[in-house]
C-alpha cells in the first residue's frame, strides 16, 4: 500500500515532469493494487484526486493510454466511482479514443465506457452527449463479419457497452434503434453463434430492445426468428434457453414475428420441452414447462400463425394441444384451454371443434375444478366454451351436450374473472335460443345471483355482463314466467339503470327487454318500473341530442307500451312528453321520425 501511495503522488505531478517509464510503473502499481482489492484501491484513487489527471493521459499518441483506460474500467466497476469519473471529465477523451485503431485501446475504452454507464444516469447522459453510441455502433457494423478472436472479444465488449448504455432507458433504446443497430446485431448473432460470450451479449441486448414497439417492426424485417430458433435448438442448459425465452416472449407479441417463429419451427421445440418437463417436479423444469406452454399460447394469438397451426383441425400441433386438456398438470390444462380459446376465433374452427368433441373435453376439465378448483383453469375453460358458442349452429349442440348445466356449477364462485366468463358463456349460449333462455330465466338461483352481481360496483365487467344476461333472458325467451321471476328477484331496477349505460348496445338491450316487460307483464312490473323512475329516464333519453337514433326509437316504443298502466301514464302526462316527441318528427332518421308521429298520436289519444 505504501507503493500505491507513492504511485498516486507521482501520478499527480506526472503531467509536468515524468518519463513514460516512471508513468508506466505507477500505472502498473495501480492495476496490481486494484487486482488485489478493487474497492479499497478505488477509494484511495478517488481521494487522491488522480482521476482528474487521467483525462490528460487519455491521448491516442501515448503508449500508456490502454493502461489508463483499463484502470478507469476497473474503478468504474464500483457504483460509487461512476459519477466521479463523469465529474472528472473522463467521458469526452474516452469517446475520442473510440476513433483510434489500436485494438487494446479500443477494448479498454469500451470496457471503461460500459462500466461507467452501468446503472448510471449521469454516465449514460455524458456518453450520449459526447456521441459515443454512434461510434460504437459503427465499429460493430465494420467488425461484424470478422471471426478472429481479437475482433470477437472487441465485439463482445462493444455489445456490452451498448447494453449498459441503453438498459431500461426508452429514449436511448429508441436512439439505438434509429441508428439501425437491430439488423446489425441479428447479423452478428448469425455469424458468431459459436461464440458463447458474444451470443449472450447479443441476447441481452435484444432483450433490452425487444420491449419497445418500434423495435418489433425492425426485428420483423430481419431473420431474427430463424436465428433464435436455430440457437434455441443447440442449447442444452436451462439458463441458456431461458435467455432466449426472454427475447422470444416480447418479440412474439408482434403478429408478423409470430408467423416467422412458427415457420422457423419454434412450436416443435416448445412441444418437445413440454414433453420432457411435464412429469418432472424439479424447479427448473416446472418453470420451463410454464414458459414453453405460455409462449405456445402467445403464438396462437396471431390470426395467421393460429390458422397455420390449426391446419383445418388436422394439424399435429392442434392434436398435441388437445392432449394437454386431460393432463394432470394444471399448467398444461390451463395452456390447453387457452389454446382452444385462441383456436376458437373464427366460425369455421369453432364448428369443426364442436363437431369433433372438444366440448366434452372442456366440460370434463371443468368438472375436475368445481370444488376448490384452480381459478385460472376455470377461467380459461369458460373462455374457450364462450368462444365456441359464438357460431349459431353450435349453440343448440352445446346446449344439448349440457354446457349450461356444467357452467351453472360455478355460480357459487366468488372470483370475478370466473363470474365474468360464466356470464359471457351463458349469454352466448342463449342467443336466439328461446327454450334455453326460458329454462335459465326461470332458474331462481341463477336470477338471484345475477341481481346480486348487478350491484358488483367493484367489478364493472361482472356488473355489465350480469345486466346483459338479465336482459338477454327476457329478449330471447319472450316469456311471462321469466319476467315474473326477474320481477320477484328485484331485477327490474337494474334493467332501468342499464338503459342509462354509456354503451349504446347495452342501452338498447335494456330498452328492448323493458318494452317486452311492458307488453307482457306490465301489471306485475308496474310498481318496480315506477320506483326505478323509468319515465323520467326515458324523458331524459329523448331530450338528449346525443342519444343514438335506435335509443330514441326504442324509448318511444317503450313509452307507448307504458301508457297501458294508469300510474305510469299519469307520469308520462305530467312530464310534457308531447313537446319532446313533436320535435323528433323532423329527425333526420326516417324510422325515428315515423315512430315520433305514431307516439305523438298515441299520447294525444290517451290524454
Coordinates of C-alpha atoms in Angstrom, one line a residue:
X1 CA 0.0 0.0 0.0
X2 CA 3.0 2.3 0.5
X3 CA 3.9 1.7 -3.1
X4 CA 0.3 2.7 -4.0
X5 CA 0.5 5.9 -2.1
X6 CA 3.8 6.7 -3.8
X7 CA 2.4 5.9 -7.2
X8 CA -0.6 8.2 -6.6
X9 CA 1.7 11.0 -5.5
X10 CA 3.9 10.6 -8.6
X11 CA 0.8 10.5 -10.9
X12 CA -0.4 13.8 -9.5
X13 CA 2.8 15.5 -10.7
X14 CA 3.2 13.3 -13.7
X15 CA 1.9 15.5 -16.4
X16 CA 4.6 18.1 -15.8
X17 CA 7.8 16.1 -15.3
X18 CA 7.6 12.4 -15.7
X19 CA 9.2 10.0 -18.1
X20 CA 7.0 7.4 -19.9
X21 CA 8.8 4.6 -18.0
X22 CA 8.0 6.0 -14.5
X23 CA 4.4 6.6 -15.6
X24 CA 4.1 3.0 -16.8
X25 CA 5.4 1.9 -13.4
X26 CA 2.9 3.9 -11.5
X27 CA 0.0 2.6 -13.7
X28 CA 1.2 -1.0 -13.2
X29 CA 1.3 -0.4 -9.5
X30 CA -2.4 0.9 -9.6
X31 CA -3.5 -2.1 -11.7
X32 CA -1.8 -4.5 -9.3
X33 CA -3.5 -2.9 -6.3
X34 CA -6.9 -2.9 -8.0
X35 CA -6.5 -6.6 -8.7
X36 CA -5.8 -7.3 -5.0
X37 CA -8.5 -5.1 -3.5
X38 CA -10.6 -3.1 -6.1
X39 CA -12.9 -1.2 -3.7
X40 CA -10.2 0.0 -1.3
X41 CA -7.9 1.0 -4.1
X42 CA -10.7 2.8 -5.9
X43 CA -11.5 4.8 -2.7
X44 CA -7.8 5.8 -2.5
X45 CA -7.7 6.8 -6.1
X46 CA -10.8 9.0 -5.7
X47 CA -9.4 10.7 -2.5
X48 CA -6.1 11.4 -4.1
X49 CA -7.6 13.5 -6.9
X50 CA -5.8 11.4 -9.6
X51 CA -9.0 10.9 -11.6
X52 CA -8.6 14.5 -13.0
X53 CA -5.1 13.6 -14.1
X54 CA -6.3 10.6 -16.1
X55 CA -8.1 12.8 -18.6
X56 CA -4.8 14.4 -19.8
X57 CA -3.3 10.9 -20.1
X58 CA -6.0 9.6 -22.5
X59 CA -4.4 10.6 -25.7
X60 CA -4.0 8.4 -28.8
X61 CA -0.3 9.2 -29.0
X62 CA 0.6 7.9 -25.5
X63 CA 1.8 4.4 -25.0
X64 CA 0.1 4.4 -21.6
X65 CA -3.4 5.1 -22.9
X66 CA -4.7 1.5 -22.8
X67 CA -3.5 1.1 -19.2
X68 CA -5.2 4.3 -18.1
X69 CA -8.4 3.2 -19.8
X70 CA -8.0 -0.2 -18.1
X71 CA -7.7 1.5 -14.7
X72 CA -10.8 3.6 -15.3
X73 CA -12.7 0.4 -16.4
X74 CA -11.6 -1.3 -13.1
X75 CA -12.5 1.6 -10.8
X76 CA -15.9 2.1 -12.6
X77 CA -16.9 -1.4 -11.5
X78 CA -17.7 0.2 -8.2
X79 CA -21.0 2.1 -8.2
X80 CA -19.6 5.0 -6.1
X81 CA -16.8 5.7 -8.7
X82 CA -19.1 6.2 -11.7
X83 CA -20.2 9.7 -11.1
X84 CA -16.7 10.9 -10.0
X85 CA -15.4 9.5 -13.4
X86 CA -18.1 11.7 -15.2
X87 CA -17.3 14.7 -13.0
X88 CA -13.6 14.3 -13.7
X89 CA -14.4 14.9 -17.4
X90 CA -13.2 11.4 -18.5
X91 CA -16.1 10.7 -20.9
X92 CA -15.1 13.1 -23.8
X93 CA -11.5 11.9 -24.0
X94 CA -12.6 8.2 -23.7
X95 CA -15.2 8.8 -26.5
X96 CA -12.4 10.4 -28.6
X97 CA -10.3 7.2 -28.2
X98 CA -13.0 5.2 -29.9
X99 CA -11.7 6.7 -33.1
X100 CA -8.3 5.2 -32.7
X101 CA -7.1 2.0 -34.5
X102 CA -5.3 0.3 -31.6
X103 CA -7.3 -2.8 -30.6
X104 CA -6.1 -2.9 -27.0
X105 CA -7.0 0.8 -26.6
X106 CA -10.5 0.2 -28.1
X107 CA -11.0 -2.8 -25.9
X108 CA -10.2 -1.0 -22.6
X109 CA -12.0 2.2 -23.7
X110 CA -15.2 0.1 -24.5
X111 CA -14.9 -1.5 -21.0
X112 CA -14.4 1.8 -19.3
X113 CA -17.4 3.4 -21.0
X114 CA -19.6 0.3 -20.5
X115 CA -18.8 0.2 -16.8
X116 CA -19.4 3.9 -16.3
X117 CA -22.8 3.6 -18.0
X118 CA -23.9 0.6 -15.8
X119 CA -26.9 1.8 -13.8
X120 CA -25.7 5.4 -14.0
X121 CA -28.0 8.0 -15.4
X122 CA -25.1 10.6 -15.4
X123 CA -22.7 8.2 -17.2
X124 CA -25.2 7.5 -19.9
X125 CA -26.0 11.2 -20.4
X126 CA -22.4 12.0 -20.7
X127 CA -21.7 9.3 -23.3
X128 CA -24.8 10.3 -25.2
X129 CA -23.7 14.0 -25.2
X130 CA -20.3 13.0 -26.4
X131 CA -21.8 10.9 -29.3
X132 CA -20.2 7.6 -28.1
X133 CA -23.0 5.3 -29.0
X134 CA -22.8 6.3 -32.7
X135 CA -19.1 5.4 -33.0
X136 CA -19.6 2.1 -31.2
X137 CA -22.5 1.1 -33.5
X138 CA -20.2 1.9 -36.5
X139 CA -17.4 -0.2 -35.0
X140 CA -19.8 -3.2 -34.5
X141 CA -21.0 -2.8 -38.1
X142 CA -17.5 -2.8 -39.5
X143 CA -16.3 -5.7 -37.3
X144 CA -19.4 -7.7 -37.7
X145 CA -18.1 -10.2 -40.2
X146 CA -14.7 -10.7 -38.6
X147 CA -14.4 -14.0 -36.7
X148 CA -10.8 -13.8 -35.4
X149 CA -10.6 -14.0 -31.6
X150 CA -9.5 -10.4 -31.1
X151 CA -12.4 -9.0 -33.2
X152 CA -14.9 -11.2 -31.4
X153 CA -13.6 -10.0 -28.0
X154 CA -13.9 -6.4 -29.1
X155 CA -17.4 -7.0 -30.4
X156 CA -18.4 -8.6 -27.1
X157 CA -17.2 -5.5 -25.2
X158 CA -18.9 -3.1 -27.6
X159 CA -22.2 -5.0 -27.4
X160 CA -21.9 -5.0 -23.6
X161 CA -21.2 -1.3 -23.6
X162 CA -24.4 -0.6 -25.7
X163 CA -26.4 -2.8 -23.4
X164 CA -25.3 -0.9 -20.3
X165 CA -25.8 2.4 -22.1
X166 CA -29.4 1.7 -23.0
X167 CA -30.7 -0.7 -20.3
X168 CA -34.2 0.3 -19.1
X169 CA -33.9 3.7 -20.9
X170 CA -36.6 4.0 -23.6
X171 CA -35.0 7.2 -25.0
X172 CA -31.6 5.7 -25.5
X173 CA -33.0 2.4 -26.8
X174 CA -35.0 4.3 -29.4
X175 CA -31.8 6.2 -30.3
X176 CA -30.0 2.9 -31.0
X177 CA -33.0 1.5 -32.9
X178 CA -33.0 4.7 -35.1
X179 CA -29.2 4.1 -35.7
X180 CA -30.1 0.7 -37.2
X181 CA -28.5 -1.4 -34.6
X182 CA -31.1 -4.2 -34.8
X183 CA -30.2 -5.6 -38.2
X184 CA -26.5 -5.4 -37.3
X185 CA -27.0 -7.4 -34.1
X186 CA -29.1 -10.0 -35.8
X187 CA -26.4 -10.4 -38.5
X188 CA -23.9 -10.6 -35.7
X189 CA -25.8 -13.4 -33.9
X190 CA -25.9 -15.4 -37.1
X191 CA -22.2 -15.1 -37.9
X192 CA -20.9 -15.6 -34.3
X193 CA -23.4 -18.2 -32.9
X194 CA -20.4 -20.4 -31.9
X195 CA -19.1 -17.7 -29.6
X196 CA -20.9 -18.2 -26.3
X197 CA -19.9 -14.8 -24.7
X198 CA -20.8 -12.8 -27.8
X199 CA -24.1 -14.7 -28.3
X200 CA -25.0 -14.0 -24.7
X201 CA -24.3 -10.3 -25.1
X202 CA -26.5 -10.2 -28.3
X203 CA -29.3 -11.9 -26.5
X204 CA -29.2 -9.5 -23.5
X205 CA -29.1 -6.5 -26.0
X206 CA -32.1 -8.0 -27.8
X207 CA -34.0 -8.5 -24.5
X208 CA -33.3 -4.8 -23.8
X209 CA -34.6 -3.6 -27.2
X210 CA -37.4 -6.0 -27.8
X211 CA -39.8 -4.4 -25.3
X212 CA -40.1 -1.3 -27.5
X213 CA -42.9 -1.4 -30.1
X214 CA -40.7 0.4 -32.7
X215 CA -38.1 -2.3 -32.3
X216 CA -40.5 -5.1 -33.2
X217 CA -41.2 -3.6 -36.5
X218 CA -37.4 -3.6 -37.3
X219 CA -37.0 -7.1 -35.9
X220 CA -39.8 -8.2 -38.3
X221 CA -37.6 -7.2 -41.3
X222 CA -34.7 -9.4 -40.2
X223 CA -34.3 -13.2 -39.9
X224 CA -34.3 -13.0 -36.1
X225 CA -36.9 -15.7 -35.8
X226 CA -34.8 -18.2 -37.8
X227 CA -31.6 -17.3 -35.9
X228 CA -33.2 -17.6 -32.4
X229 CA -34.8 -20.9 -33.2
X230 CA -31.5 -22.2 -34.7
X231 CA -29.7 -21.1 -31.5
X232 CA -32.5 -22.5 -29.3
X233 CA -32.2 -26.0 -30.8
X234 CA -28.5 -26.1 -29.9
X235 CA -29.0 -25.3 -26.2
X236 CA -28.8 -28.0 -23.6
X237 CA -28.6 -25.8 -20.5
X238 CA -31.7 -24.4 -18.8
X239 CA -30.3 -20.9 -18.2
X240 CA -29.2 -20.5 -21.9
X241 CA -32.7 -21.5 -23.1
X242 CA -34.1 -19.1 -20.5
X243 CA -32.1 -16.2 -22.0
X244 CA -33.6 -17.0 -25.5
X245 CA -37.1 -17.3 -24.0
X246 CA -36.7 -13.8 -22.5
X247 CA -36.1 -12.4 -26.1
X248 CA -38.8 -14.6 -27.7
X249 CA -41.6 -13.6 -25.4
X250 CA -41.7 -9.8 -26.2
X251 CA -40.9 -10.4 -29.9
X252 CA -43.8 -12.9 -30.1
X253 CA -46.2 -10.1 -29.3
X254 CA -45.8 -9.0 -32.9
X255 CA -48.1 -10.8 -35.3
X256 CA -45.6 -10.8 -38.2
X257 CA -42.9 -12.3 -35.9
X258 CA -45.4 -14.9 -34.5
X259 CA -45.8 -16.3 -38.0
X260 CA -42.0 -16.2 -38.7
X261 CA -41.4 -18.1 -35.4
X262 CA -44.0 -20.7 -36.4
X263 CA -42.4 -21.1 -39.8
X264 CA -38.9 -21.3 -38.3
X265 CA -40.0 -24.4 -36.2
X266 CA -40.3 -22.9 -32.8
X267 CA -43.5 -24.7 -32.0
X268 CA -41.8 -28.1 -32.4
X269 CA -39.1 -27.0 -30.0
X270 CA -41.8 -25.9 -27.5
X271 CA -43.7 -29.2 -27.7
X272 CA -40.5 -31.1 -27.2
X273 CA -39.8 -29.1 -24.0
X274 CA -43.3 -29.7 -22.7
X275 CA -42.9 -33.5 -23.3
X276 CA -39.6 -33.6 -21.5
X277 CA -40.6 -31.5 -18.5
X278 CA -44.3 -32.4 -17.9
X279 CA -43.7 -35.2 -15.4
X280 CA -40.8 -33.5 -13.6
X281 CA -41.1 -31.7 -10.3
X282 CA -37.7 -30.1 -10.5
X283 CA -38.0 -26.3 -10.1
X284 CA -36.2 -25.5 -13.4
X285 CA -38.4 -28.0 -15.3
X286 CA -41.6 -26.7 -13.8
X287 CA -40.5 -23.1 -14.8
X288 CA -39.6 -24.2 -18.3
X289 CA -42.9 -26.0 -18.8
X290 CA -44.7 -22.8 -17.9
X291 CA -42.6 -20.7 -20.1
X292 CA -42.9 -23.0 -23.1
X293 CA -46.6 -23.6 -22.8
X294 CA -47.3 -19.8 -22.2
X295 CA -45.2 -19.0 -25.3
X296 CA -47.2 -21.5 -27.3
X297 CA -50.5 -19.8 -26.3
X298 CA -49.0 -16.4 -27.3
X299 CA -48.1 -17.7 -30.8
X300 CA -51.8 -18.7 -31.2
X301 CA -52.9 -15.1 -30.6
X302 CA -51.9 -14.2 -34.2
X303 CA -54.6 -15.0 -36.8
X304 CA -52.2 -16.3 -39.4
X305 CA -50.0 -18.2 -37.0
X306 CA -53.0 -19.7 -35.4
X307 CA -54.6 -20.8 -38.7
X308 CA -51.4 -22.3 -39.9
X309 CA -51.1 -24.4 -36.7
X310 CA -54.8 -25.4 -36.8
X311 CA -54.5 -26.9 -40.3
X312 CA -58.2 -27.5 -40.7
X313 CA -58.2 -29.2 -37.3
X314 CA -55.9 -31.9 -38.6
X315 CA -52.7 -30.3 -37.6
X316 CA -50.3 -32.3 -35.4
X317 CA -49.8 -29.2 -33.2
X318 CA -53.6 -28.8 -32.7
X319 CA -53.8 -32.5 -31.8
X320 CA -50.9 -32.3 -29.3
X321 CA -52.5 -29.2 -27.6
X322 CA -55.8 -31.1 -27.3
X323 CA -53.9 -33.8 -25.3
X324 CA -52.9 -31.2 -22.8
X325 CA -56.5 -30.7 -21.6
X326 CA -56.9 -34.1 -19.8
X327 CA -53.3 -33.8 -18.4
X328 CA -52.7 -33.9 -14.6
X329 CA -50.6 -30.7 -14.9
X330 CA -52.6 -27.6 -14.0
X331 CA -50.2 -25.6 -16.2
X332 CA -50.9 -27.8 -19.2
X333 CA -54.6 -27.8 -18.6
X334 CA -54.5 -24.0 -18.5
X335 CA -52.4 -23.7 -21.6
X336 CA -54.6 -26.3 -23.4
X337 CA -57.8 -24.5 -22.6
X338 CA -56.3 -21.1 -23.5
X339 CA -55.0 -22.6 -26.8
X340 CA -58.5 -23.9 -27.6
X341 CA -59.9 -20.4 -26.8
X342 CA -57.4 -18.9 -29.3
X343 CA -58.1 -21.5 -32.0
X344 CA -61.8 -20.7 -31.5
X345 CA -61.5 -17.2 -33.1
X346 CA -63.4 -17.9 -36.3
X347 CA -66.6 -19.7 -37.0
X348 CA -65.0 -22.4 -39.2
X349 CA -62.6 -23.5 -36.4
X350 CA -65.4 -23.4 -33.8
X351 CA -67.8 -25.5 -35.8
X352 CA -65.1 -28.1 -36.6
X353 CA -64.0 -28.3 -32.9
X354 CA -67.6 -28.7 -31.6
X355 CA -68.3 -31.4 -34.2
X356 CA -65.2 -33.2 -33.1
X357 CA -66.0 -33.5 -29.4
X358 CA -63.9 -30.7 -27.9
X359 CA -66.9 -29.6 -25.7
X360 CA -66.9 -32.8 -23.7
X361 CA -63.2 -32.5 -23.0
X362 CA -63.7 -28.9 -21.7
X363 CA -66.7 -29.9 -19.6
X364 CA -64.6 -32.8 -18.1
X365 CA -61.9 -30.4 -17.3
X366 CA -64.3 -28.0 -15.6
X367 CA -65.7 -30.9 -13.6
X368 CA -62.2 -31.5 -12.2
X369 CA -62.2 -28.0 -10.9
X370 CA -65.6 -27.4 -9.4
X371 CA -64.6 -28.0 -5.8
X372 CA -61.7 -25.7 -4.7
X373 CA -60.6 -25.7 -8.3
X374 CA -57.8 -23.8 -10.0
X375 CA -59.3 -20.4 -10.8
X376 CA -57.1 -19.8 -13.9
X377 CA -58.1 -23.1 -15.3
X378 CA -61.8 -22.4 -14.7
X379 CA -61.4 -19.0 -16.4
X380 CA -59.6 -20.5 -19.4
X381 CA -62.0 -23.4 -19.9
X382 CA -65.0 -21.0 -19.7
X383 CA -63.3 -18.6 -22.2
X384 CA -62.9 -21.5 -24.6
X385 CA -66.6 -22.5 -24.2
X386 CA -67.7 -18.9 -24.7
X387 CA -65.8 -18.6 -27.9
X388 CA -67.1 -21.9 -29.2
X389 CA -70.7 -20.8 -28.5
X390 CA -70.5 -17.8 -30.9
X391 CA -71.5 -19.6 -34.2
X392 CA -75.3 -20.0 -34.4
X393 CA -75.0 -23.7 -35.4
X394 CA -73.0 -24.5 -32.3
X395 CA -75.5 -23.2 -29.7
X396 CA -78.1 -25.9 -29.8
X397 CA -75.4 -28.6 -30.0
X398 CA -73.6 -27.2 -26.9
X399 CA -76.9 -26.8 -25.0
X400 CA -77.9 -30.4 -25.7
X401 CA -74.4 -31.5 -24.6
X402 CA -75.2 -30.0 -21.2
X403 CA -72.9 -27.0 -21.3
X404 CA -75.3 -24.7 -19.5
X405 CA -75.6 -27.1 -16.6
X406 CA -71.8 -27.5 -16.5
X407 CA -71.3 -23.7 -16.4
X408 CA -74.0 -23.2 -13.7
X409 CA -71.9 -25.3 -11.3
X410 CA -69.7 -22.2 -10.9
X411 CA -72.5 -19.9 -9.8
X412 CA -71.1 -20.2 -6.3
X413 CA -67.7 -18.8 -7.4
X414 CA -66.6 -15.6 -5.6
X415 CA -63.8 -15.0 -8.2
X416 CA -64.8 -12.0 -10.6
X417 CA -62.8 -13.4 -13.6
X418 CA -64.7 -16.7 -13.4
X419 CA -68.0 -14.9 -12.8
X420 CA -67.3 -12.7 -15.9
X421 CA -66.6 -15.7 -18.2
X422 CA -69.5 -17.7 -16.8
X423 CA -71.9 -14.9 -17.6
X424 CA -70.5 -14.4 -21.1
X425 CA -70.8 -18.1 -21.9
X426 CA -74.4 -18.3 -20.8
X427 CA -75.2 -15.1 -22.8
X428 CA -73.7 -16.6 -25.9
X429 CA -75.5 -19.9 -25.5
X430 CA -79.0 -18.5 -25.2
X431 CA -78.7 -16.0 -28.1
X432 CA -81.8 -16.8 -30.2
X433 CA -82.4 -20.0 -28.2
X434 CA -85.9 -19.4 -26.8
X435 CA -86.2 -22.7 -24.9
X436 CA -82.8 -22.4 -23.2
X437 CA -83.4 -18.7 -22.4
X438 CA -86.8 -19.7 -20.8
X439 CA -85.3 -22.6 -18.8
X440 CA -82.4 -20.4 -17.4
X441 CA -84.7 -17.4 -16.9
X442 CA -87.0 -19.5 -14.6
X443 CA -83.9 -20.7 -12.6
X444 CA -84.5 -18.6 -9.4
X445 CA -80.9 -19.3 -8.1
X446 CA -79.4 -18.0 -11.3
X447 CA -81.6 -14.9 -11.5
X448 CA -81.0 -14.0 -7.8
X449 CA -77.2 -14.4 -8.4
X450 CA -77.5 -12.1 -11.4
X451 CA -79.4 -9.5 -9.5
X452 CA -76.7 -9.7 -6.8
X453 CA -73.9 -9.3 -9.3
X454 CA -75.7 -6.3 -11.0
X455 CA -74.6 -4.4 -7.8
X456 CA -70.9 -5.5 -8.0
X457 CA -69.6 -2.0 -8.4
X458 CA -66.0 -3.0 -7.8
X459 CA -66.1 -5.2 -10.8
X460 CA -67.5 -3.3 -13.8
X461 CA -67.2 -6.3 -16.2
X462 CA -69.2 -8.6 -13.9
X463 CA -71.8 -5.9 -13.4
X464 CA -72.1 -5.2 -17.1
X465 CA -72.4 -8.9 -18.1
X466 CA -75.0 -9.6 -15.4
X467 CA -77.2 -6.8 -16.7
X468 CA -76.8 -8.0 -20.3
X469 CA -77.6 -11.6 -19.3
X470 CA -80.7 -10.5 -17.4
X471 CA -81.9 -8.5 -20.5
X472 CA -81.0 -11.5 -22.8
X473 CA -83.1 -13.9 -20.8
X474 CA -86.1 -11.7 -21.4
X475 CA -85.3 -10.8 -25.0
X476 CA -84.7 -14.4 -26.2
X477 CA -87.4 -16.2 -24.2
X478 CA -90.2 -13.5 -24.5
X479 CA -91.6 -15.5 -21.6
X480 CA -94.0 -14.2 -18.9
X481 CA -92.6 -16.7 -16.4
X482 CA -89.1 -15.4 -16.9
X483 CA -90.3 -11.8 -16.5
X484 CA -92.1 -12.7 -13.3
X485 CA -89.0 -14.5 -11.9
X486 CA -86.9 -11.4 -12.6
X487 CA -89.5 -9.0 -11.1
X488 CA -89.7 -11.2 -7.9
X489 CA -85.9 -11.3 -7.6
X490 CA -85.7 -7.5 -7.8
X491 CA -84.1 -7.3 -11.3
X492 CA -86.2 -4.5 -12.8
X493 CA -84.3 -1.6 -11.3
X494 CA -81.1 -2.9 -12.8
X495 CA -82.6 -3.1 -16.3
X496 CA -83.8 0.5 -15.9
X497 CA -80.3 1.6 -14.8
X498 CA -78.8 -0.3 -17.7
X499 CA -80.9 1.9 -20.0
X500 CA -78.6 4.8 -18.9
X501 CA -75.4 3.0 -19.7
X502 CA -72.6 4.8 -21.6
X503 CA -72.6 1.9 -24.1
X504 CA -75.3 2.2 -26.8
X505 CA -75.5 -1.6 -27.2
X506 CA -76.3 -2.1 -23.5
X507 CA -78.9 0.8 -23.5
X508 CA -80.6 -0.8 -26.5
X509 CA -80.7 -4.3 -25.0
X510 CA -82.2 -2.8 -21.8
X511 CA -84.9 -0.8 -23.6
X512 CA -85.9 -3.8 -25.7
X513 CA -86.2 -6.0 -22.6
X514 CA -88.2 -3.3 -20.8
X515 CA -90.5 -3.0 -23.8
X516 CA -91.2 -6.7 -23.6
X517 CA -91.8 -6.5 -19.9
X518 CA -94.3 -3.6 -20.6
X519 CA -96.0 -5.6 -23.3
X520 CA -96.2 -8.9 -21.5
X521 CA -96.3 -8.3 -17.7
X522 CA -96.9 -4.6 -17.2
X523 CA -99.1 -5.0 -14.1
X524 CA -96.6 -7.3 -12.4
X525 CA -93.7 -4.9 -13.1
X526 CA -95.6 -1.6 -12.7
X527 CA -94.5 -0.7 -9.2
X528 CA -90.9 -1.5 -9.8
X529 CA -90.8 0.5 -13.0
X530 CA -92.3 3.4 -11.2
X531 CA -89.9 3.2 -8.3
X532 CA -86.9 3.0 -10.7
X533 CA -88.1 6.3 -12.3
X534 CA -88.2 4.8 -15.8
X535 CA -90.4 7.5 -17.2
X536 CA -88.0 10.3 -16.1
X537 CA -85.1 8.4 -17.6
X538 CA -87.0 8.0 -21.0
X539 CA -87.8 11.7 -21.0
X540 CA -84.0 12.4 -20.5
X541 CA -83.0 10.0 -23.3
X542 CA -85.5 11.5 -25.7
X543 CA -84.5 15.1 -24.8
X544 CA -80.8 14.4 -25.1
X545 CA -79.4 15.3 -28.6
X546 CA -76.5 12.8 -28.1
X547 CA -78.8 9.8 -27.8
X548 CA -78.4 7.4 -30.7
X549 CA -81.3 7.1 -33.2
X550 CA -82.1 3.5 -32.0
X551 CA -82.2 4.7 -28.4
X552 CA -84.8 7.3 -29.3
X553 CA -86.8 4.8 -31.3
X554 CA -86.9 2.2 -28.6
X555 CA -87.6 4.8 -25.9
X556 CA -90.7 5.8 -27.9
X557 CA -91.8 2.2 -28.4
X558 CA -91.5 1.8 -24.6
X559 CA -93.5 4.9 -23.8
X560 CA -96.3 3.6 -26.0
X561 CA -96.3 0.4 -24.0
X562 CA -96.1 2.1 -20.6
X563 CA -99.3 4.2 -21.0
X564 CA -101.2 1.0 -20.6
X565 CA -100.6 1.4 -16.9
X566 CA -102.6 4.1 -15.1
X567 CA -99.8 5.4 -12.7
X568 CA -97.2 5.3 -15.4
X569 CA -99.5 7.1 -17.9
X570 CA -100.0 9.9 -15.3
X571 CA -96.2 10.3 -15.0
X572 CA -95.9 10.5 -18.8
X573 CA -98.7 13.1 -19.0
X574 CA -97.1 15.2 -16.2
X575 CA -93.7 15.4 -18.0
X576 CA -94.6 17.1 -21.2
X577 CA -93.5 14.3 -23.5
X578 CA -95.6 15.6 -26.4
X579 CA -93.3 18.6 -26.7
X580 CA -90.1 16.5 -26.9
X581 CA -91.6 13.9 -29.3
X582 CA -93.1 16.5 -31.7
X583 CA -89.5 17.8 -32.2
X584 CA -88.5 14.3 -33.2
X585 CA -91.0 14.2 -36.1
X586 CA -88.4 16.2 -38.1
X587 CA -85.5 13.9 -37.0
X588 CA -83.0 13.1 -39.9
X589 CA -83.5 9.4 -39.3
X590 CA -86.8 8.4 -41.0
X591 CA -87.5 5.5 -38.6
X592 CA -87.2 7.8 -35.6
X593 CA -89.4 10.4 -37.4
X594 CA -92.1 7.9 -38.2
X595 CA -92.1 6.5 -34.6
X596 CA -92.4 10.0 -33.3
X597 CA -95.5 10.6 -35.3
X598 CA -97.1 7.3 -34.1
X599 CA -96.1 8.0 -30.5
X600 CA -97.5 11.6 -30.7
X601 CA -100.8 10.2 -31.9
X602 CA -100.9 7.6 -29.1
X603 CA -100.2 10.2 -26.5
X604 CA -102.7 12.6 -27.9
X605 CA -105.4 9.9 -27.8
X606 CA -104.6 8.9 -24.2
X607 CA -104.6 12.5 -23.0

